[in-house]
Amino acid sequence: MTNSQEKNTVKNTDIPGGVIDRVTGPLVRAHGMSEAKLYEVVKVSDEKLLGEIIELHGDVAAIQVYEETAGIGPGDPVFRTGRTMSVALAPGLLESIYDGVQRPLKAIEIAAGNHFIKRGIEADAVDMAKKWKFSPVVKVGDTVVEGDVLGEVQETSVIMHKVMVPPGEGGKVASIQSGEFDVTEEIATLTRADDSTASISMLQYWPIRKARPKISKIFPSEPLRTGGRSIDTFFPIAKGGAGCIPGPFGAGKTVTQQSIAKYCDAEIIVYIGCGERGNEMTEVLNEFPHLIDPNTGEPLMKRTILIANTSNMPVAAREASVYTGITIAEYYRDMGYNVALMADSTSRWAEAMREISGRLEEMPGEEGYPAYLSSRTAEFYERAGIVKALGSDGRIGSLTVIGAVSPPGGDLSEPVSQATLRVTKTFWSLDADLAYKKHFPSINWLTSYSLYAPNFEDFWAKEIAPDFADVRKKAMTLLEQESKLLEIVRLVGMESLSNGDRLVLKVAGMIREDFLFQNAFDPDDAYTPLKNQYGLLKSIMVFFEAGQAVVNKPDFDFKDFADMKSLAGYTDLKANTKATPEVYQSYQDEARAEINALA
Ligand code: ADP
């Protein structure tokens, strides 16, 4: 075992520690803990409930307990483990469904003997007995540094797991195996610079609160393609970007996050259900295993890790679930993959912080949240990014983080939304009014923004169409003009508008209904490739431009537009997500010809 691994072994014998003085909800205070370290994992009482030291004063420790503490009381023992809260990283993570502290739900169920989770259950994060076929990519005598790939394992049908030299390790390859091994067996030994030997297995551990190291961060210049028209074309997020979806209850946060998880072009998805209602997570758990990834044609679970931490689970574990998820995500990023992480909802995590902070009797900040709410939120989102991963082969990986926020009453001035907005660059503002009108996704086109969009102009021009950015900008301008015109209509009526203004309203309406409106539950509509998004929007804008040339002619009757054959075709165009550029071109030609004939 390597040095870095020894420090973080999950199952070592429990060291007798202190004695409980006081239990308040998820917070336990114990004395006799002078040997303990901050953030050390402890087992509380003879039931061995999992906890973590979050404050130390002399020999008194404040312990955040990740399981229900009912029945635990003063005088009960606390055991130390000597390690910090860590995740196990090895083949077998994909397709797993974990609780907040990386225990597979299946293993918990088996250990408990029924569906009800008993306390103090220990379960390995990955199957320790399963044999994986390890194929080395280095040979004896090679020199390797931290992050270098030693070999590969086909983890699922779509993902090749790279077994990397753990951070802090390196040297000359003294031995390297090939064949079938379980994750704890030695697959390589390295001779370090000081002549000592490092034994490497496929399993490594990493403390969840600490970002995994990288060589450098890279400027994000490519969008994450989600198939959502409103997202990809109007408010895109970068691969390696950070985005936030705030919205009141029922506005569509969960549906939006789930659609992104299903369809986006990241190779790995980590989905954290954090403190949301159990039935929403059940939906994810039931649905995901049956879904097919449109990018690979394989089941979505083959690239997915789910972390289920529902509202009836102990609040403290929400924090652990968020950190566990992001650490696993970073691990796959380090292999050179594009990873997308969704957290639904970070407000529940913030509430957990508030509860623990209150019990610690800390000085409260705004609305009772702890003063460190902003810095914790920032630390979390800053783990997103495109990175040059550790290792000598220049691997590039990305981690995109998308967090839902549920502000009470939809009020974005509340502290969690504000803290999140400061550190995320894409903002999808879900609107209760739009949701009420059943306009989905209810992403408000006037208040949402993407600060990444200017970075993508080269990408769009090269990959999609030279005028993509231009068409996008013009369409967004039309929507802004529409909102101003609607204000005028409300005051003085439609009659006051010129034909030119009416055309703006007509085309803005088409953008809203034929482009932005997208039903996440219709398999044809739910996912539109970026090229088709462009084709559709361009067709609408061609209508606008051709229309502009005729509406101001003196004898033009606006009603003529209504009878146009080509207009009716736009709705079909939207449903036809497999249309080729030629199809869009023929629609555009037809619309132009018909409008010119009107003149
Ligand atoms: P939230 O998580 O914000 O409370 P949900 O994501 O659960 O809200 O969405 C509430 C309801 O709105 C969903 O059950 C669904 O009926 C509808 N909905 C949301 N987004 C869409 C969408 N893109 N397409 C169709 N229906 C949607």
Coordinates of C-alpha atoms and ligand atoms in Angstrom, one line a residue:
M1 CA 0.0 0.0 0.0
T2 CA 1.3 3.5 -0.8
N3 CA 1.9 6.2 1.7
S4 CA -1.0 8.2 0.5
Q5 CA -3.3 5.2 0.7
E6 CA -2.2 4.1 4.2
K7 CA -3.4 7.4 5.6
N8 CA -6.9 6.8 4.2
T9 CA -7.6 3.2 4.6
V10 CA -11.3 2.8 5.1
K11 CA -11.5 -0.2 7.3
N12 CA -9.0 -0.1 10.1
T13 CA -9.7 -1.1 13.6
D14 CA -11.5 1.5 15.7
I15 CA -9.3 3.3 18.3
P16 CA -11.0 3.9 21.6
G17 CA -11.7 7.6 21.8
G18 CA -13.9 9.7 24.1
V19 CA -17.2 9.7 25.9
I20 CA -20.3 11.5 24.9
D21 CA -21.4 14.6 27.0
R22 CA -24.3 15.8 25.0
V23 CA -26.5 14.9 22.0
T24 CA -28.5 17.6 20.1
G25 CA -30.0 16.2 16.9
P26 CA -27.2 15.3 14.5
L27 CA -24.6 17.0 16.7
V28 CA -22.7 15.1 19.4
R29 CA -20.2 16.5 21.9
A30 CA -17.7 14.2 23.4
H31 CA -14.7 14.7 25.7
G32 CA -11.5 12.6 25.9
M33 CA -10.8 13.4 22.2
S34 CA -7.4 15.2 22.6
E35 CA -5.7 12.8 20.2
A36 CA -8.3 13.2 17.5
K37 CA -7.9 15.5 14.5
L38 CA -10.2 17.9 12.9
Y39 CA -12.4 16.2 10.2
E40 CA -11.4 12.7 11.5
V41 CA -14.1 10.1 11.0
V42 CA -15.4 8.6 14.2
K43 CA -17.9 5.9 15.2
V44 CA -20.4 7.1 17.7
S45 CA -21.7 4.7 20.5
D46 CA -21.7 0.9 20.4
E47 CA -24.0 1.1 17.4
K48 CA -21.0 2.6 15.6
L49 CA -22.9 5.5 13.9
L50 CA -20.8 7.2 11.3
G51 CA -19.7 10.8 12.3
E52 CA -17.1 13.4 11.5
I53 CA -15.3 15.8 13.9
I54 CA -16.2 19.3 12.8
E55 CA -14.8 21.2 15.8
L56 CA -12.1 20.6 18.4
H57 CA -11.5 22.6 21.6
G58 CA -9.0 21.0 23.8
D59 CA -10.2 17.5 24.4
V60 CA -13.8 18.2 23.5
A61 CA -14.9 17.4 20.0
A62 CA -18.1 18.4 18.2
I63 CA -19.1 15.5 16.0
Q64 CA -21.5 15.7 13.1
V65 CA -23.3 12.4 12.9
Y66 CA -24.4 11.1 9.5
E67 CA -27.1 8.8 11.0
E68 CA -30.1 9.1 13.2
T69 CA -29.0 9.8 16.8
A70 CA -32.1 8.9 18.7
G71 CA -31.4 6.7 21.7
I72 CA -27.7 7.8 21.9
G73 CA -26.9 9.6 25.1
P74 CA -24.2 10.9 27.5
G75 CA -21.8 8.3 28.7
D76 CA -21.8 6.4 25.4
P77 CA -18.4 5.8 23.8
V78 CA -16.9 7.4 20.7
F79 CA -14.4 5.5 18.7
R80 CA -11.7 7.1 16.5
T81 CA -10.6 5.7 13.1
G82 CA -7.5 7.9 12.5
R83 CA -8.7 8.7 9.0
T84 CA -10.5 11.6 7.4
M85 CA -13.8 11.2 5.5
S86 CA -12.8 9.7 2.2
V87 CA -14.2 8.1 -0.8
A88 CA -13.1 4.8 -2.3
L89 CA -12.1 5.2 -6.0
A90 CA -11.8 2.1 -8.1
P91 CA -13.5 0.3 -11.0
G92 CA -17.1 -0.5 -10.0
L93 CA -18.2 3.0 -9.1
L94 CA -20.2 3.4 -12.3
E95 CA -23.8 2.1 -12.2
S96 CA -23.8 2.4 -8.4
I97 CA -26.5 4.0 -6.4
Y98 CA -25.0 5.3 -3.1
D99 CA -26.3 7.0 0.0
G100 CA -24.6 10.2 1.1
V101 CA -21.6 8.4 2.6
Q102 CA -20.8 6.2 -0.3
R103 CA -22.6 3.1 0.9
P104 CA -24.3 1.3 -2.0
L105 CA -28.0 1.1 -1.3
K106 CA -28.2 -2.5 -2.5
A107 CA -25.4 -3.5 0.0
I108 CA -27.2 -1.7 2.8
E109 CA -30.4 -3.5 2.0
I110 CA -28.7 -6.8 2.0
A111 CA -26.9 -6.0 5.3
A112 CA -30.1 -4.8 6.9
G113 CA -32.1 -7.8 5.7
N114 CA -35.0 -5.6 4.6
H115 CA -35.8 -2.2 3.0
F116 CA -35.3 -0.3 6.2
I117 CA -31.9 1.0 6.8
K118 CA -30.5 0.1 10.2
R119 CA -28.0 2.3 11.8
G120 CA -24.2 1.7 11.8
I121 CA -24.2 -0.5 8.7
E122 CA -20.8 -0.7 7.0
A123 CA -20.7 -1.5 3.3
D124 CA -17.9 -1.4 0.8
A125 CA -18.3 1.3 -1.8
V126 CA -17.3 -1.1 -4.5
D127 CA -17.4 -4.8 -4.8
M128 CA -14.1 -5.9 -3.3
A129 CA -14.3 -9.5 -4.6
K130 CA -15.2 -8.7 -8.2
K131 CA -12.3 -9.5 -10.6
W132 CA -11.6 -7.0 -13.3
K133 CA -9.5 -7.5 -16.4
F134 CA -6.5 -5.2 -16.0
S135 CA -4.4 -4.4 -19.1
P136 CA -1.2 -2.6 -18.4
V137 CA -0.1 0.3 -20.6
V138 CA 3.4 0.7 -19.0
K139 CA 6.2 -1.8 -18.7
V140 CA 8.9 -2.6 -16.2
G141 CA 11.6 0.1 -16.2
D142 CA 9.3 2.9 -17.3
T143 CA 9.4 6.0 -15.1
V144 CA 5.9 7.2 -14.0
V145 CA 4.8 10.3 -12.1
E146 CA 1.6 11.0 -10.1
G147 CA -1.5 10.7 -12.4
D148 CA 0.2 8.6 -15.1
V149 CA -2.0 5.8 -16.4
L150 CA -0.6 2.4 -15.4
G151 CA -3.3 0.3 -17.1
E152 CA -6.9 0.1 -18.2
V153 CA -10.0 -1.8 -17.1
Q154 CA -13.2 -1.9 -19.2
E155 CA -15.5 -0.8 -16.4
T156 CA -18.7 -0.7 -18.4
S157 CA -19.5 -1.2 -22.0
V158 CA -19.0 2.5 -22.6
I159 CA -16.3 3.6 -20.1
M160 CA -12.7 2.5 -20.0
H161 CA -11.4 3.0 -16.4
K162 CA -7.9 4.4 -16.2
V163 CA -5.9 3.1 -13.3
M164 CA -3.7 6.0 -12.4
V165 CA -0.7 6.5 -10.1
P166 CA -2.2 8.1 -7.0
P167 CA -1.3 11.7 -6.3
G168 CA 1.9 12.0 -4.3
E169 CA 3.3 8.7 -5.7
G170 CA 5.7 8.0 -8.5
G171 CA 9.0 6.2 -9.5
K172 CA 10.3 3.5 -11.7
V173 CA 7.9 0.6 -12.5
A174 CA 9.4 -2.4 -10.8
S175 CA 6.6 -4.8 -11.6
I176 CA 3.4 -4.6 -13.5
Q177 CA 0.7 -7.3 -13.8
S178 CA -1.8 -8.2 -16.5
G179 CA -4.9 -10.3 -16.0
E180 CA -7.8 -10.6 -13.6
F181 CA -7.6 -8.9 -10.2
D182 CA -9.9 -7.6 -7.6
V183 CA -9.5 -3.9 -6.6
T184 CA -7.3 -4.5 -3.6
E185 CA -4.8 -6.8 -5.2
E186 CA -1.4 -5.4 -6.1
I187 CA -1.2 -4.6 -9.9
A188 CA 2.1 -2.8 -9.8
T189 CA 5.0 -1.8 -7.7
L190 CA 7.1 1.3 -8.1
T191 CA 10.6 2.0 -6.9
R192 CA 10.4 5.5 -5.5
A193 CA 13.3 8.1 -5.7
D194 CA 14.3 7.1 -2.2
D195 CA 14.5 3.4 -3.2
S196 CA 11.4 2.5 -1.1
T197 CA 8.7 0.5 -2.8
A198 CA 5.2 1.5 -3.5
S199 CA 2.6 -1.1 -3.9
I200 CA -0.3 0.0 -6.1
S201 CA -3.8 -1.6 -6.4
M202 CA -6.7 -0.4 -8.4
L203 CA -8.3 1.1 -5.3
Q204 CA -7.3 4.5 -4.0
Y205 CA -8.9 6.8 -1.4
W206 CA -9.3 10.5 -1.4
P207 CA -10.5 12.9 1.3
I208 CA -13.9 14.3 0.2
R209 CA -13.4 17.9 1.4
K210 CA -10.2 18.4 -0.6
A211 CA -10.2 19.0 -4.3
R212 CA -8.1 16.5 -6.2
P213 CA -4.9 18.0 -7.6
K214 CA -4.5 19.0 -11.2
I215 CA -1.7 20.5 -13.3
S216 CA -3.6 23.6 -14.4
K217 CA -7.1 24.9 -15.3
I218 CA -7.9 25.7 -18.9
F219 CA -10.2 28.4 -20.2
P220 CA -13.6 26.8 -21.1
S221 CA -14.3 27.2 -24.8
E222 CA -16.6 24.4 -25.7
P223 CA -20.3 24.1 -24.7
L224 CA -21.8 21.1 -23.0
R225 CA -24.5 20.0 -25.4
T226 CA -27.7 19.1 -23.6
G227 CA -30.2 18.8 -26.4
G228 CA -32.3 21.5 -24.6
R229 CA -32.9 24.3 -27.1
S230 CA -33.3 27.0 -24.6
I231 CA -30.1 25.9 -22.9
D232 CA -27.8 25.1 -25.8
T233 CA -28.7 28.0 -28.1
F234 CA -29.6 30.8 -25.7
F235 CA -28.1 30.1 -22.3
P236 CA -25.3 27.5 -22.9
I237 CA -23.0 26.2 -20.2
A238 CA -19.4 25.3 -20.8
K239 CA -17.9 21.9 -20.5
G240 CA -16.1 22.6 -17.2
G241 CA -18.5 25.4 -16.3
A242 CA -20.7 26.0 -13.3
G243 CA -24.4 26.7 -13.6
C244 CA -27.3 27.3 -11.3
I245 CA -31.0 26.6 -11.7
P246 CA -33.0 28.5 -9.1
G247 CA -36.7 28.3 -9.2
P248 CA -39.7 28.1 -6.9
F249 CA -41.3 24.8 -6.1
G250 CA -42.8 23.1 -9.2
A251 CA -41.0 25.3 -11.7
G252 CA -39.1 22.4 -13.2
K253 CA -35.7 22.3 -11.5
T254 CA -35.8 18.5 -11.2
V255 CA -37.1 17.9 -14.7
T256 CA -34.4 20.2 -16.1
Q257 CA -31.6 18.6 -14.2
Q258 CA -32.8 15.1 -15.1
S259 CA -33.0 16.0 -18.8
I260 CA -29.5 17.3 -18.7
A261 CA -28.3 14.2 -16.9
K262 CA -30.1 12.0 -19.5
Y263 CA -29.0 13.7 -22.7
C264 CA -25.9 15.9 -22.3
D265 CA -22.7 14.9 -24.1
A266 CA -20.6 14.4 -21.0
E267 CA -19.2 10.9 -20.8
I268 CA -19.8 10.5 -17.1
I269 CA -22.8 11.7 -15.0
V270 CA -22.9 12.1 -11.2
Y271 CA -26.4 12.9 -10.0
I272 CA -26.8 13.9 -6.4
G273 CA -30.3 13.9 -5.0
C274 CA -29.7 16.0 -2.0
G275 CA -32.5 16.4 0.5
E276 CA -35.2 16.4 -2.1
R277 CA -38.4 14.4 -1.6
G278 CA -38.0 10.7 -1.7
N279 CA -40.5 10.2 -4.5
E280 CA -38.4 12.4 -6.9
M281 CA -35.4 10.3 -6.2
T282 CA -37.5 7.2 -6.7
E283 CA -38.4 8.5 -10.1
V284 CA -34.7 8.9 -11.0
L285 CA -33.9 5.4 -9.5
N286 CA -36.7 3.8 -11.5
E287 CA -36.2 5.7 -14.7
F288 CA -32.5 5.8 -15.2
P289 CA -31.8 2.1 -15.4
H290 CA -34.2 1.9 -18.4
L291 CA -33.0 4.9 -20.3
I292 CA -30.9 4.7 -23.4
D293 CA -28.1 7.3 -24.0
P294 CA -28.7 9.0 -27.3
N295 CA -25.0 9.6 -27.7
T296 CA -23.9 6.0 -27.4
G297 CA -27.1 3.9 -27.7
E298 CA -26.2 2.1 -24.5
P299 CA -28.1 2.2 -21.2
L300 CA -27.6 5.5 -19.4
M301 CA -26.6 3.9 -16.1
K302 CA -23.4 2.6 -17.8
R303 CA -22.0 6.1 -17.4
T304 CA -23.9 7.2 -14.3
I305 CA -23.4 7.3 -10.6
L306 CA -26.4 8.2 -8.5
I307 CA -26.2 9.5 -4.9
A308 CA -29.5 9.3 -3.2
N309 CA -29.9 11.4 0.0
T310 CA -33.5 12.2 0.4
S311 CA -35.3 14.6 2.7
N312 CA -36.0 11.9 5.3
M313 CA -32.4 10.9 5.7
P314 CA -30.3 12.6 8.4
V315 CA -29.5 16.2 7.4
A316 CA -25.8 16.0 8.1
A317 CA -25.4 13.5 5.4
R318 CA -26.4 16.0 2.8
E319 CA -23.1 17.7 3.1
A320 CA -21.3 14.4 2.8
S321 CA -23.3 13.5 -0.3
V322 CA -22.3 16.8 -2.1
Y323 CA -18.7 16.3 -1.3
T324 CA -18.7 12.5 -2.1
G325 CA -20.3 13.2 -5.5
I326 CA -17.8 15.9 -6.5
T327 CA -14.8 13.9 -5.5
I328 CA -16.0 10.9 -7.5
A329 CA -16.6 13.3 -10.4
E330 CA -13.1 14.7 -10.1
Y331 CA -11.6 11.2 -10.2
Y332 CA -13.2 10.5 -13.6
R333 CA -12.2 14.0 -14.8
D334 CA -8.6 13.0 -14.0
M335 CA -8.9 10.1 -16.3
G336 CA -9.6 12.6 -19.1
Y337 CA -13.4 12.4 -19.3
N338 CA -16.0 15.1 -19.5
V339 CA -18.0 14.7 -16.4
A340 CA -21.2 16.5 -15.5
L341 CA -22.4 16.7 -11.9
M342 CA -26.0 17.7 -10.9
A343 CA -26.9 18.5 -7.4
D344 CA -30.6 18.8 -6.6
S345 CA -30.9 20.8 -4.4
T346 CA -28.0 22.7 -2.9
S347 CA -30.5 24.7 -0.8
R348 CA -31.1 21.5 1.2
W349 CA -27.4 21.3 1.8
A350 CA -27.3 24.9 3.0
E351 CA -30.2 24.2 5.3
A352 CA -28.2 21.3 6.8
M353 CA -25.3 23.8 7.3
R354 CA -27.6 26.1 9.0
E355 CA -28.9 23.5 11.3
I356 CA -25.5 22.3 12.4
S357 CA -24.2 25.8 12.7
G358 CA -27.1 26.6 15.0
R359 CA -26.4 23.6 17.2
L360 CA -22.8 24.6 17.3
E361 CA -24.1 27.9 18.7
E362 CA -22.1 29.8 16.0
M363 CA -22.8 33.5 15.4
P364 CA -25.5 33.4 12.7
G365 CA -25.2 35.3 9.4
E366 CA -28.0 36.4 7.1
E367 CA -31.3 34.5 7.7
G368 CA -29.5 32.3 10.2
Y369 CA -27.2 30.7 7.7
P370 CA -23.6 30.5 8.9
A371 CA -21.2 33.2 7.9
Y372 CA -19.2 30.7 5.9
L373 CA -22.1 29.8 3.6
S374 CA -20.6 31.8 0.7
S375 CA -17.1 30.4 1.1
R376 CA -18.4 26.8 1.3
T377 CA -20.6 27.3 -1.8
A378 CA -17.7 28.9 -3.7
E379 CA -15.3 26.1 -2.7
F380 CA -17.8 23.6 -4.1
Y381 CA -18.4 25.3 -7.5
E382 CA -14.8 26.1 -7.9
R383 CA -14.1 22.4 -8.2
A384 CA -15.7 22.6 -11.6
G385 CA -13.4 23.3 -14.5
I386 CA -11.5 22.0 -17.5
V387 CA -8.2 20.8 -16.3
K388 CA -4.9 19.5 -17.5
A389 CA -4.9 16.4 -15.3
L390 CA -1.9 15.1 -13.3
G391 CA 0.3 12.9 -15.4
S392 CA 2.8 13.3 -18.2
D393 CA 0.5 12.6 -21.2
G394 CA -1.3 16.0 -21.1
R395 CA -4.8 14.5 -20.6
I396 CA -7.6 17.0 -20.5
G397 CA -10.7 16.4 -18.5
S398 CA -13.7 18.5 -17.5
L399 CA -16.1 18.7 -14.6
T400 CA -19.3 20.7 -15.2
V401 CA -21.3 21.4 -12.1
I402 CA -25.0 22.3 -12.2
G403 CA -26.7 23.0 -8.9
A404 CA -30.4 23.5 -8.4
V405 CA -31.4 26.1 -5.8
S406 CA -34.8 26.2 -4.2
P407 CA -35.3 29.7 -2.9
P408 CA -38.4 30.0 -0.6
G409 CA -41.1 31.8 -2.5
G410 CA -38.8 32.1 -5.5
D411 CA -37.1 35.1 -3.9
L412 CA -33.6 35.2 -5.4
S413 CA -32.4 37.8 -2.9
E414 CA -32.1 35.1 -0.2
P415 CA -28.6 34.1 0.9
V416 CA -28.2 30.6 -0.8
S417 CA -29.3 32.0 -4.3
Q418 CA -27.0 35.0 -3.9
A419 CA -24.0 32.9 -2.8
T420 CA -24.6 30.6 -5.8
L421 CA -25.1 33.4 -8.3
R422 CA -21.7 34.9 -7.3
V423 CA -19.8 31.8 -8.4
T424 CA -21.8 30.3 -11.3
K425 CA -21.7 31.8 -14.8
T426 CA -24.8 30.3 -16.3
F427 CA -28.1 31.2 -14.7
W428 CA -31.3 29.4 -15.8
S429 CA -34.0 31.4 -14.1
L430 CA -37.0 29.2 -13.8
D431 CA -40.2 31.2 -13.7
A432 CA -43.3 30.4 -11.7
D433 CA -45.5 32.3 -14.2
L434 CA -44.2 30.4 -17.2
A435 CA -44.6 27.1 -15.3
Y436 CA -48.1 28.0 -14.4
K437 CA -48.8 28.7 -18.1
K438 CA -47.3 25.3 -18.9
H439 CA -44.5 26.9 -20.9
F440 CA -41.7 24.4 -20.3
P441 CA -38.8 24.5 -19.7
S442 CA -39.8 27.6 -17.7
I443 CA -36.4 29.2 -18.3
N444 CA -37.2 32.9 -18.4
W445 CA -35.5 34.3 -21.6
L446 CA -35.4 37.8 -20.2
T447 CA -33.6 37.2 -16.9
S448 CA -31.5 34.1 -17.6
Y449 CA -27.9 34.6 -18.8
S450 CA -24.8 32.7 -19.8
L451 CA -21.5 34.5 -19.4
Y452 CA -19.9 31.6 -21.3
A453 CA -21.7 32.4 -24.6
P454 CA -19.1 34.8 -26.0
N455 CA -16.4 32.1 -25.6
F456 CA -18.3 29.7 -27.9
E457 CA -18.5 31.9 -30.9
D458 CA -15.6 30.3 -32.6
F459 CA -16.9 26.8 -31.8
W460 CA -20.3 27.6 -33.2
A461 CA -18.9 29.1 -36.3
K462 CA -16.7 26.1 -37.0
E463 CA -18.9 23.3 -35.8
I464 CA -22.5 24.5 -36.5
A465 CA -22.8 27.5 -38.9
P466 CA -20.9 30.7 -39.6
D467 CA -23.9 32.8 -38.6
F468 CA -24.9 30.9 -35.5
A469 CA -24.0 33.6 -33.1
D470 CA -25.7 36.2 -35.3
V471 CA -28.9 34.3 -35.6
R472 CA -28.9 33.7 -31.8
K473 CA -28.3 37.3 -31.0
K474 CA -31.1 38.5 -33.4
A475 CA -33.6 36.0 -31.9
M476 CA -32.8 37.1 -28.4
T477 CA -33.2 40.8 -29.4
L478 CA -36.6 39.9 -30.8
L479 CA -37.7 38.4 -27.5
E480 CA -36.6 41.6 -25.7
Q481 CA -38.5 43.8 -28.2
E482 CA -41.5 41.5 -27.7
S483 CA -41.7 42.2 -24.0
K484 CA -41.6 46.0 -24.6
L485 CA -44.2 45.8 -27.3
L486 CA -46.5 43.7 -25.2
E487 CA -46.3 46.4 -22.6
I488 CA -47.5 48.9 -25.2
V489 CA -50.3 46.5 -26.3
R490 CA -51.5 46.2 -22.7
L491 CA -51.7 50.0 -22.4
V492 CA -53.1 51.1 -25.8
G493 CA -54.1 47.9 -27.7
M494 CA -52.9 46.1 -30.7
E495 CA -54.2 48.7 -33.1
S496 CA -51.4 51.1 -32.2
L497 CA -48.8 48.8 -33.6
S498 CA -47.2 49.1 -37.0
N499 CA -47.0 46.1 -39.3
G500 CA -43.3 46.0 -38.5
D501 CA -44.1 45.7 -34.7
R502 CA -46.7 43.1 -35.4
L503 CA -44.1 41.1 -37.3
V504 CA -41.8 41.2 -34.2
L505 CA -44.7 39.9 -32.1
K506 CA -45.5 37.2 -34.5
V507 CA -41.9 35.9 -34.9
A508 CA -41.2 36.2 -31.1
G509 CA -44.3 34.1 -30.6
M510 CA -42.9 31.5 -33.0
I511 CA -39.5 31.5 -31.2
R512 CA -41.3 30.9 -27.9
E513 CA -43.7 28.3 -29.1
D514 CA -41.8 26.5 -31.8
F515 CA -38.3 26.8 -30.5
L516 CA -38.2 27.5 -26.7
F517 CA -41.1 25.3 -25.7
Q518 CA -39.8 21.8 -25.3
N519 CA -41.6 18.9 -23.7
A520 CA -39.1 16.9 -21.6
F521 CA -41.5 13.9 -21.6
D522 CA -41.9 13.6 -25.4
P523 CA -39.0 11.4 -26.5
D524 CA -38.8 13.2 -30.0
D525 CA -38.9 16.6 -28.6
A526 CA -36.8 16.2 -25.4
Y527 CA -33.5 16.2 -27.3
T528 CA -32.6 18.4 -30.2
P529 CA -29.1 18.2 -31.6
L530 CA -27.4 21.6 -31.8
K531 CA -27.3 21.5 -35.6
N532 CA -31.1 21.1 -35.7
Q533 CA -31.5 23.8 -33.1
Y534 CA -29.7 26.1 -35.5
G535 CA -31.7 24.9 -38.5
L536 CA -35.0 25.5 -36.7
L537 CA -34.1 28.9 -35.3
K538 CA -32.5 30.0 -38.6
S539 CA -35.8 29.0 -40.4
I540 CA -37.8 31.2 -38.1
M541 CA -35.4 34.1 -38.5
V542 CA -35.5 33.7 -42.3
F543 CA -39.3 34.2 -42.0
F544 CA -38.6 37.4 -40.0
E545 CA -36.1 38.8 -42.5
A546 CA -38.2 38.0 -45.5
G547 CA -41.3 39.4 -43.7
Q548 CA -39.5 42.7 -42.9
A549 CA -39.0 43.3 -46.6
V550 CA -42.8 43.2 -47.3
V551 CA -44.7 44.4 -44.1
N552 CA -44.0 48.1 -44.7
K553 CA -45.3 48.1 -48.2
P554 CA -48.3 50.5 -48.2
D555 CA -51.0 48.0 -49.2
F556 CA -49.7 45.0 -47.2
D557 CA -52.4 43.2 -45.2
F558 CA -50.9 41.5 -42.1
K559 CA -53.5 38.8 -42.2
D560 CA -51.9 37.3 -45.3
F561 CA -49.3 35.8 -43.1
A562 CA -51.9 33.6 -41.4
D563 CA -52.7 31.7 -44.6
M564 CA -49.1 30.9 -45.5
K565 CA -48.6 27.2 -46.1
S566 CA -44.9 27.3 -45.1
L567 CA -45.8 28.7 -41.7
A568 CA -47.8 25.6 -40.8
G569 CA -44.7 23.6 -41.6
Y570 CA -42.6 25.1 -38.8
T571 CA -44.3 22.9 -36.2
D572 CA -43.5 19.8 -38.1
L573 CA -39.9 21.1 -38.4
K574 CA -39.6 21.2 -34.7
A575 CA -40.7 17.6 -34.3
N576 CA -38.3 16.5 -37.0
T577 CA -35.1 16.3 -35.0
K578 CA -33.4 14.2 -37.7
A579 CA -33.9 16.8 -40.4
T580 CA -30.9 17.4 -42.6
P581 CA -29.6 20.9 -43.5
E582 CA -31.3 20.5 -46.9
V583 CA -34.7 20.1 -45.3
Y584 CA -34.3 23.4 -43.4
Q585 CA -33.0 25.0 -46.5
S586 CA -36.1 23.9 -48.5
Y587 CA -38.4 25.3 -45.7
Q588 CA -36.5 28.6 -45.8
D589 CA -36.7 28.8 -49.6
E590 CA -40.4 28.0 -49.5
A591 CA -41.1 30.7 -46.8
R592 CA -39.1 33.3 -48.8
A593 CA -40.9 32.5 -52.0
E594 CA -44.3 32.6 -50.4
I595 CA -43.6 35.9 -48.6
N596 CA -42.2 37.5 -51.7
A597 CA -45.3 36.4 -53.6
L598 CA -47.4 38.3 -50.9
A599 CA -45.5 41.5 -51.9
Ligands
ADP1 P1 -39.2 21.5 -9.0 O1 -38.1 20.5 -9.0 O2 -38.8 22.9 -9.4 O3 -40.1 21.6 -7.8 P2 -40.2 19.8 -11.1 O4 -39.0 19.6 -11.9 O5 -40.6 18.6 -10.2 O6 -40.2 21.1 -10.2 O7 -41.4 20.1 -12.1 C1 -42.8 20.2 -11.8 C2 -43.6 19.7 -12.9 O8 -43.6 20.6 -14.0 C3 -43.3 18.4 -13.5 O9 -43.8 17.3 -12.8 C4 -43.8 18.4 -14.9 O10 -45.1 18.1 -15.0 C5 -43.7 19.9 -15.3 N1 -42.4 20.1 -16.1 C6 -41.3 20.7 -15.7 N2 -40.4 20.9 -16.7 C7 -41.0 20.3 -17.8 C8 -40.6 20.1 -19.2 N3 -39.4 20.5 -19.6 N4 -41.5 19.5 -20.0 C9 -42.7 19.1 -19.5 N5 -43.1 19.3 -18.3 C10 -42.3 19.8 -17.4

